[in-house]
XYZ file of C-alpha atoms in Angstrom:
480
model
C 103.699 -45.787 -12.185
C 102.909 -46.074 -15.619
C 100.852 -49.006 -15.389
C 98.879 -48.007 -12.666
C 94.926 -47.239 -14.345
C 93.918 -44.068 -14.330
C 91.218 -44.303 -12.038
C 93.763 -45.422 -9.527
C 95.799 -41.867 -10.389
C 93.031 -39.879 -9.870
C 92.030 -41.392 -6.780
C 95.720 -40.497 -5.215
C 95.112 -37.124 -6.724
C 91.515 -36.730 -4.765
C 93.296 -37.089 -1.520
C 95.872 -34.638 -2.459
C 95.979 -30.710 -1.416
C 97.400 -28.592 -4.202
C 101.223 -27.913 -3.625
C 100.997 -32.286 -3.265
C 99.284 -32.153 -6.832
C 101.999 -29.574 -8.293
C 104.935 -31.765 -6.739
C 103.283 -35.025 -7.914
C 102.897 -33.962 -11.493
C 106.897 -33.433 -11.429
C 107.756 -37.066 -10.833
C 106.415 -38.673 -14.502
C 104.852 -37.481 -17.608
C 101.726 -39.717 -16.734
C 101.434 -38.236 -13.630
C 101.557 -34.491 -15.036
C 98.975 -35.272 -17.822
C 96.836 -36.794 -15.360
C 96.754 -34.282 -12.375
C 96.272 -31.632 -15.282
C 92.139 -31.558 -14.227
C 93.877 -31.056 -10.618
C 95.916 -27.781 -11.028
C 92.475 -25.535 -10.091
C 89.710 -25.847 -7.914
C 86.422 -25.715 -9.244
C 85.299 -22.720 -7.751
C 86.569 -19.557 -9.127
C 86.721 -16.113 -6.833
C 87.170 -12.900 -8.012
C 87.585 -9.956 -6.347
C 88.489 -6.117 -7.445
C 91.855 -5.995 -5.202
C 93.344 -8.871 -7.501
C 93.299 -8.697 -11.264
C 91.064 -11.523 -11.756
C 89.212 -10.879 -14.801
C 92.533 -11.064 -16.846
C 93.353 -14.393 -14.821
C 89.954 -15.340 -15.575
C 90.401 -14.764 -19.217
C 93.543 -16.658 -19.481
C 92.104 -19.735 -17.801
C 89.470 -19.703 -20.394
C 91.743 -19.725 -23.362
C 93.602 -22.786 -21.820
C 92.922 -26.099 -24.194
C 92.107 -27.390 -20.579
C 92.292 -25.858 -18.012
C 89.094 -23.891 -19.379
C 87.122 -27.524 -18.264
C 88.255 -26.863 -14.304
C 86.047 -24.117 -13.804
C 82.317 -25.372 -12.992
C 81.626 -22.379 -10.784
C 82.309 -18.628 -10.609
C 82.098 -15.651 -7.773
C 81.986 -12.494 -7.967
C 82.378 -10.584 -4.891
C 82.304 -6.265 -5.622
C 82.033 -5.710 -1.695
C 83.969 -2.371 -0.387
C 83.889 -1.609 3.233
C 82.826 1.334 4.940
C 85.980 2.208 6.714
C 84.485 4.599 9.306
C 81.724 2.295 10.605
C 84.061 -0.891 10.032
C 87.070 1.347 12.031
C 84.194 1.046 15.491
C 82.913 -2.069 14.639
C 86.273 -3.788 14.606
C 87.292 -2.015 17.675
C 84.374 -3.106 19.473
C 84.536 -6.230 18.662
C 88.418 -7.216 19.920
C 87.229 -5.012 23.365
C 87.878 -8.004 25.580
C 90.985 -8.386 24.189
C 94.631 -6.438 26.244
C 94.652 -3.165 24.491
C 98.578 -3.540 23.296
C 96.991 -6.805 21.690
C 94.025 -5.354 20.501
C 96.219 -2.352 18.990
C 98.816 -4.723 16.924
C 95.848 -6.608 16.097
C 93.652 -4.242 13.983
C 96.981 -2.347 12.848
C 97.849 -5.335 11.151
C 94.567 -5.677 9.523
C 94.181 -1.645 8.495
C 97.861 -1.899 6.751
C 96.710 -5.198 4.859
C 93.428 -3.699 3.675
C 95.007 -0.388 2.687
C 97.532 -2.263 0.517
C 94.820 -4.602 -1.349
C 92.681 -1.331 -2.064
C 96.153 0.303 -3.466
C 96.219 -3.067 -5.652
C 92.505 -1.965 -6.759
C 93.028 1.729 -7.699
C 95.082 0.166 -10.003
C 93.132 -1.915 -11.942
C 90.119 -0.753 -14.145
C 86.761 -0.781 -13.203
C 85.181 -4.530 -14.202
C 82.317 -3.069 -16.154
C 84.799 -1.418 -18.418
C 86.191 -5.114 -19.419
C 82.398 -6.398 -20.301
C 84.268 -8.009 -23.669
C 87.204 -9.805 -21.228
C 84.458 -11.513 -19.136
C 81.658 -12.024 -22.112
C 85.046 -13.996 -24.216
C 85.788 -15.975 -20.850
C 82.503 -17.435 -20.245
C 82.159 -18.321 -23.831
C 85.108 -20.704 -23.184
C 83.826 -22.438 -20.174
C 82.067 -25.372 -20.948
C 81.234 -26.781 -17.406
C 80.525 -23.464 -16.211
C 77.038 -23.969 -14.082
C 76.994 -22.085 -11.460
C 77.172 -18.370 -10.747
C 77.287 -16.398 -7.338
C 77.440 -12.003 -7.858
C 77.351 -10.799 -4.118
C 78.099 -7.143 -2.406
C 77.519 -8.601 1.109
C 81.091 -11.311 1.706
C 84.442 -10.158 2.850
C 86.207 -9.754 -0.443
C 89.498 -9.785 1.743
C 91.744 -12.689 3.381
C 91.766 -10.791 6.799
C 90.553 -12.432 10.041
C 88.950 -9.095 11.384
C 86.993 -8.222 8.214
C 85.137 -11.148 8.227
C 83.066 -10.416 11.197
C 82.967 -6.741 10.222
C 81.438 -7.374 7.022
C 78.439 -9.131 8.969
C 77.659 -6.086 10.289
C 75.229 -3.933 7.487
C 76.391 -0.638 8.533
C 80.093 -1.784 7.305
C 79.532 -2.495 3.547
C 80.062 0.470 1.955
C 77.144 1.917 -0.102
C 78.280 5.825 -1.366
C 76.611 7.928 -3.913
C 77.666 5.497 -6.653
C 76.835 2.519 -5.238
C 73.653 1.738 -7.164
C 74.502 3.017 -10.610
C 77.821 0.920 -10.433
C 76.393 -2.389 -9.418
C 73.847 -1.533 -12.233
C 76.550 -1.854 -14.636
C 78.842 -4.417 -13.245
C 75.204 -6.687 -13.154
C 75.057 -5.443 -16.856
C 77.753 -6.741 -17.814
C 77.653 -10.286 -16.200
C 74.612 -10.666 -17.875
C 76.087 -10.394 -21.046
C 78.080 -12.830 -20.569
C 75.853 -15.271 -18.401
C 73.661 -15.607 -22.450
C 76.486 -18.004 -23.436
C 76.588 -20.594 -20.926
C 74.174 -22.731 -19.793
C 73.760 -22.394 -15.616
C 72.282 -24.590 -13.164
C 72.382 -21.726 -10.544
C 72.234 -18.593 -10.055
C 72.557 -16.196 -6.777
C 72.377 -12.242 -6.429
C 72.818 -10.719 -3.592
C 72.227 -7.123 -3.445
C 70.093 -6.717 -7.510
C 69.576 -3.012 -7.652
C 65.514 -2.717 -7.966
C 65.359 -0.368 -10.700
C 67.563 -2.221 -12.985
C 63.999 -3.696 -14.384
C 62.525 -0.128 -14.637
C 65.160 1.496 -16.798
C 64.642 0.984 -20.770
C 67.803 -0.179 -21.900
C 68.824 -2.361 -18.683
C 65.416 -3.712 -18.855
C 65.493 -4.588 -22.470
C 69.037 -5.744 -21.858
C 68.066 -8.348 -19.231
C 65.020 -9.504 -21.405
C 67.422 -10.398 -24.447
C 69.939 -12.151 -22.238
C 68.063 -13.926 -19.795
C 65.649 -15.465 -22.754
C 68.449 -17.582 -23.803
C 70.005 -18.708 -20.733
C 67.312 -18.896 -18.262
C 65.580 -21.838 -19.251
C 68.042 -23.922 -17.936
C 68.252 -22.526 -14.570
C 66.776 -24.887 -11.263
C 67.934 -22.587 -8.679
C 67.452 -19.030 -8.619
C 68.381 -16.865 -5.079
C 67.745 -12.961 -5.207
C 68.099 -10.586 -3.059
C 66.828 -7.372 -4.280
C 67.639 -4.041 -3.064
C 65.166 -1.560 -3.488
C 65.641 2.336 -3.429
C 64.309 4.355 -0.996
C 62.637 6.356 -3.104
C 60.389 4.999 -6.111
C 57.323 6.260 -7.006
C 54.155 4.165 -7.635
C 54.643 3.849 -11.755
C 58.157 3.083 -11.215
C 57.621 0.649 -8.531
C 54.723 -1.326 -10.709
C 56.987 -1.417 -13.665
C 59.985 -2.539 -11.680
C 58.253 -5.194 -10.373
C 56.560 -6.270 -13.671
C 60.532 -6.802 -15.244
C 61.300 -8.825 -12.396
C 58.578 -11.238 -13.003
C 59.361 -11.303 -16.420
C 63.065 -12.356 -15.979
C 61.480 -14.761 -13.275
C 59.134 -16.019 -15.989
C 61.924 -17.026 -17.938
C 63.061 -19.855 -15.918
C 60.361 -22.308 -16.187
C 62.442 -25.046 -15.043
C 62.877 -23.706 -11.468
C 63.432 -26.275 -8.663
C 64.450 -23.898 -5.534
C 63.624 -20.081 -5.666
C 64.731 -17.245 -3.031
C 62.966 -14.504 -3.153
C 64.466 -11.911 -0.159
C 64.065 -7.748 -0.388
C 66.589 -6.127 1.772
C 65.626 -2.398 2.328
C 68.941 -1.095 3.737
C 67.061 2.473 3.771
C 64.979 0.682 6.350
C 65.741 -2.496 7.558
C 62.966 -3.590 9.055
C 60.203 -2.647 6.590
C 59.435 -4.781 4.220
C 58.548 -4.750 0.632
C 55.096 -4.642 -0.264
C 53.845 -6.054 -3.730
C 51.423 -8.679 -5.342
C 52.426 -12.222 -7.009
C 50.136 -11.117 -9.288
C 51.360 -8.410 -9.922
C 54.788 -10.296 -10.501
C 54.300 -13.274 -12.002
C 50.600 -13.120 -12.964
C 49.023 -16.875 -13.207
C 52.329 -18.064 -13.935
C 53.424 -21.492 -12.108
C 56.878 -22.807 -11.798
C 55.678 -26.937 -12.585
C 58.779 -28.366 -11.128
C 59.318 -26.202 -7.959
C 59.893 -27.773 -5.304
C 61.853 -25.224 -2.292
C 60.433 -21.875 -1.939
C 62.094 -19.336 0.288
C 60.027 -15.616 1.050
C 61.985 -13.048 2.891
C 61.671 -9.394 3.766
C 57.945 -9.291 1.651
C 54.987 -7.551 2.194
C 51.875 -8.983 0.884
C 47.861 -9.922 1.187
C 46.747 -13.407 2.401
C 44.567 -14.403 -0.383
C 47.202 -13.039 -2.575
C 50.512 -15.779 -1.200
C 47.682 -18.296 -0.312
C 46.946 -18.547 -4.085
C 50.863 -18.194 -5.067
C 51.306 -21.307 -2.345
C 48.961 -23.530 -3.779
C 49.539 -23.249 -7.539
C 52.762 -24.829 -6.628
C 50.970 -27.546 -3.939
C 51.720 -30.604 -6.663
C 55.155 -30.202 -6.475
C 56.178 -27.847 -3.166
C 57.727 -29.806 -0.708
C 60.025 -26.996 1.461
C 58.232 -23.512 2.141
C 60.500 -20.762 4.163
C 58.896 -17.862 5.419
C 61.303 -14.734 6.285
C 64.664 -15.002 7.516
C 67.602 -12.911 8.838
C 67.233 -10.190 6.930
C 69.467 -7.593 7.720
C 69.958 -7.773 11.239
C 73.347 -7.619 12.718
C 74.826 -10.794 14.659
C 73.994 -10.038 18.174
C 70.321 -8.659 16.636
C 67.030 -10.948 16.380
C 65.798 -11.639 12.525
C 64.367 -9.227 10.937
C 63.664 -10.636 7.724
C 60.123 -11.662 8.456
C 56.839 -11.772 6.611
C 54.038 -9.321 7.082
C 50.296 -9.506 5.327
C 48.611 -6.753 5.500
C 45.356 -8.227 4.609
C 44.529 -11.354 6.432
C 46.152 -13.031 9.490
C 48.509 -15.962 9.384
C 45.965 -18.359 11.425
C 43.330 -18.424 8.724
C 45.798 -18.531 6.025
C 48.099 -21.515 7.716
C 44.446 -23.144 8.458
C 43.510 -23.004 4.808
C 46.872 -24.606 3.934
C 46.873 -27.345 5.923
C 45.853 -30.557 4.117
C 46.476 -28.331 0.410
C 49.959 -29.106 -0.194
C 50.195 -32.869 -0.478
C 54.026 -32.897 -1.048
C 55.408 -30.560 1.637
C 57.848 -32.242 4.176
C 59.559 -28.749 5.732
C 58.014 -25.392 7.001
C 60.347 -22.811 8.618
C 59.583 -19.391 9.837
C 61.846 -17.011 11.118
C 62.211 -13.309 11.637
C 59.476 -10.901 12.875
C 55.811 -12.070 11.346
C 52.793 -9.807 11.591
C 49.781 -9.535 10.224
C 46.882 -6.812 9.454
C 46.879 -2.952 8.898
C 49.718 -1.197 10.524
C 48.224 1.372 11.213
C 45.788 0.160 14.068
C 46.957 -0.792 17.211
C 49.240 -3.510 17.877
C 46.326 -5.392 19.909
C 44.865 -5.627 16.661
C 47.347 -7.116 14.990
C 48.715 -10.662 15.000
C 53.026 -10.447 15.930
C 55.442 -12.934 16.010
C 58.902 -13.291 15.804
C 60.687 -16.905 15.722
C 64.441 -17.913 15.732
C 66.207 -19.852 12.802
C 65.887 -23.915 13.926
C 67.700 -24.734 10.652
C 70.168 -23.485 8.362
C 69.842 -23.302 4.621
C 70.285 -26.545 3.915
C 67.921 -28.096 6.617
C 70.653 -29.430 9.230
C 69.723 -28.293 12.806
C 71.678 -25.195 13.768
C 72.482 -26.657 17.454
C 72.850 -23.415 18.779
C 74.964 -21.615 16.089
C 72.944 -19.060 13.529
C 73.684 -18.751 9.969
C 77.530 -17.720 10.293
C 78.220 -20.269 12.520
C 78.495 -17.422 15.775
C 76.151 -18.305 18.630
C 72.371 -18.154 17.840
C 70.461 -14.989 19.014
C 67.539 -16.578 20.959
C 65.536 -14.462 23.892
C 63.760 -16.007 26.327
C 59.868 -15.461 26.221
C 60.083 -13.195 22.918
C 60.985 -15.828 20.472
C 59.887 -19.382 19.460
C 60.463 -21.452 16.678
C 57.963 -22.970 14.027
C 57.456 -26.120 14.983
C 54.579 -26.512 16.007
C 53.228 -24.757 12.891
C 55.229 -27.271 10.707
C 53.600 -30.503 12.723
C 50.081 -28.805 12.134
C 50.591 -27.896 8.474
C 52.135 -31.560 7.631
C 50.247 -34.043 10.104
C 46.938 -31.908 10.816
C 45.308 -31.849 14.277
C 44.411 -28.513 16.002
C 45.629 -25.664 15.392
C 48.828 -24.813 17.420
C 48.915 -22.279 20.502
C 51.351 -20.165 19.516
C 51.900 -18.264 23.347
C 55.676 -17.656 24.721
C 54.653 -18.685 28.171
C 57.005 -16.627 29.887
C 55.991 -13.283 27.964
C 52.694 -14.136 28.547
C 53.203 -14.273 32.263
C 55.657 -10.766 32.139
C 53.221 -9.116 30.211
C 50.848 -9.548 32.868
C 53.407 -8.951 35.795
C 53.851 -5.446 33.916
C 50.179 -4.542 33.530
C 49.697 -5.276 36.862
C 52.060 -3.367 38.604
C 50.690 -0.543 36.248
C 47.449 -0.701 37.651
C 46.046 -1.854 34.369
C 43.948 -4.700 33.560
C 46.090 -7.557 32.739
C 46.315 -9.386 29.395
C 44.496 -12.661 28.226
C 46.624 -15.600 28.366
C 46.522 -15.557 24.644
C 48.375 -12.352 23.643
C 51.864 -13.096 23.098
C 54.683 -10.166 23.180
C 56.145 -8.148 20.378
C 59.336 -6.570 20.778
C 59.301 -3.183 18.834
C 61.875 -1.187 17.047
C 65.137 0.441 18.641
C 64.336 1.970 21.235
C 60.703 0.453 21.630
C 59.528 -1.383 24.665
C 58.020 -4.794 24.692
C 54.140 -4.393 23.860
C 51.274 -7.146 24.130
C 50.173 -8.810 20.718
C 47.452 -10.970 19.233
C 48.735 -14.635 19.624
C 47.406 -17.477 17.194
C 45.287 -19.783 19.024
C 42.565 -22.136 18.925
């Protein structure tokens, strides 16, 4: 064994899981120095049920085992045991209720044993100095997830709960808490140079607040810059005031403007006040006539904005743009349609899609998804362009062949969804401008009118499905 190269070892340890690696590196000192780069995985997880940050801090103070670690997650998420108590029980209905019953007992007496792990443990903003020393001792550290929306627990029947909004926990605290648990990452994140970075669930009015705003500026100026992907989801309050809004916005485009070497950039707003209103802003407002030169994948969720104003936003980045996503889920349950859709409410989407098309040389991919409409909500809904399209593709591109984004079946209705296409085909390859009609909604819509008495619908308007509660109403289709 000792002659063998050591590209040969490592091979054999490539194919091995890790209680192989730990039992291989007992049969020869060659073999134990070797598989030393194979005792971790390269991801790291922490959670608040397991003291992590003090495993985390030992790992970095290894001679090597600090190299292992190339990317880190942190995952705060608390359930909401009331809503996640009916979810769960809903879920497992169509199951025998003696299985059913051993079943979620199981999972309740797990869960209530990891959270009596986490009483026990201090909160992780308190250990700011454990995690700022850690990721000063990570050299290959490049990639770096924070998220309040994943199941933080091994348990089979928390992992669909937790795809259910109502089920992550959000109490009184919620927001000042994340606030300083994102505080203190960010202290750290200034000594290491990322390739990635993805929030889910950044408290709005972190940028609004002096010191967390001037906090953010100081660390992000340093370790920004070397950033190519960026994915944010930003959770704004319910209730902030005009001033407050503007210069909450404003810090955001500041920390944006300090990655200049962006390739891929998500930019989602989930409102969990409201779920399906969107956030309403300006890009110049945000990022002012600032242009990311080498981006390439842009992804728009849950925004509310003018045409002219994401028209110009679009083609200051047509040289290099070559995948544009507008909307997505949002935060719609499983068994729910998108709702993370894009609304203008200055413009329609058939002039601005019409004054794209031909303008962005480089773009190979457009995907829309969620519920897209367009002019002044307060007029009618005749008078207003609505849409709303089902996922094709997942995140990275692959057809979805019938799954959505958590691999359960996709929700797709009949007649009150469709997917973007034909939109893409136009936008790429040119010709006329699509039809965007459901047929069969077109042809219920005028069913209903008619058996109303009421003069039925032109072919052209297309259906909009309302809120909870709402019925179906007729809606301005695109057409030629």
């Amino acid at each position: 064994m000792d002659t063998l190269p050591a590209e040969l070892l490592r091979l054999i340890f490539d194919n091995c899981d890790p209680p192989s690696v730990r039992a291989l590196r007992l049969t020869c000192g060659r073999l134990a120095d070797v598989g030393y780069d194979y005792l971790l995985p390269p991801s790291f997880r922490a959670v608040e049920w397991k003291d992590d940050v003090q495993r985390l801090h030992s790992i970095a103070h290894h001679d090597r085992l600090n190299r292992s670690i190339s990317s880190i997650t942190f995952n705060f998420s608390k359930v909401d045991e009331y809503s996640a108590r009916h979810a769960s029980f809903f879920q497992h209905w169509l199951q025998e209720p003696e299985e059913r019953s051993i079943l979620l007992q199981d999972a309740w007496i797990k869960y209530y044993e990891l959270e009596g792990k986490a009483r026990d443990l201090p909160p992780f903003h308190t250990r700011s100095a454990m995690v700022e020393e850690s990721f000063k001792r990570l050299p290959n550290l490049k990639d770096l997830e924070i998220t309040y929306t994943k199941c933080p627990y091994d348990i089979e029947v928390f992992k669909d709960v937790f795809l259910v909004r109502n089920c992550r926990k959000r109490d009184p605290t919620f927001r000042a808490q994340t606030c300083k648990n994102m505080n203190a990452i960010i202290s750290a994140v200034r000594h290491v140079s990322l390739n990635s970075l993805t929030i889910d669930q950044l408290p709005l009015e972190i940028f609004r607040l002096p010191d967390d705003r001037r906090h953010w500026f100081d660390c992000c100026a340093s370790s920004f810059s070397s950033l190519s992907k960026l994915d944010l989801t930003i959770d704004p309050p319910a209730n902030l005031m005009p001033q407050s809004r503007f210069k909450a916005i404003n810090g955001l485009g500041h920390v944006l403007q300090l990655s200049p070497n962006l390739t891929h950039l998500s930019l989602s707003f989930h409102t969990y006040h409201a779920p399906m209103q969107k956030f309403g802003f300006s890009f110049r407002a945000l990022l002012q006539d600032f242009t990311f030169t080498k981006l390439t994948s842009l992804k728009l969720e849950g925004v509310s904005c003018s045409e002219e104003d994401l028209r110009s936003f679009l083609l200051r980045h047509a040289k290099t743009l070559e995948r544009l996503r507008l909307g997505g889920r949002g935060l719609a349950k499983p068994y729910e349609l998108s709702i993370g859709g894009v609304h203008l409410h200055e413009g329609s989407f058939r002039s601005l899609f019409a004054s794209l098309q031909g303008k962005l040389p480089k773009l190979q991919r457009l995907h829309l998804e969620g519920d897209l409409e367009a002019g002044d909500i307060r007029t009618g809904a005749r008078a207003r362009e609505t849409f709303k399209f089902h996922a094709s593709v997942d995140e990275n591109w692959e057809d979805m062949d019938g799954l959505d984004h958590f691999g359960s079946r996709r929700v797709v209705q009949e007649g009150k969804t469709m997917d973007s296409s034909a939109l893409e085909r136009y936008l790429i390859h040119g010709g006329p401008f699509p039809k965007l009609v459901v047929p069969d909604a077109a042809s219920a819509s005028a069913s209903t009118a008619s058996s109303e008495g009421s003069p039925s619908p032109s072919p052209e308007l297309g259906p909009v499905s309302g809120g909870p509660g709402m019925a179906a109403t007729p809606a301005t289709a695109i057409a030629v």
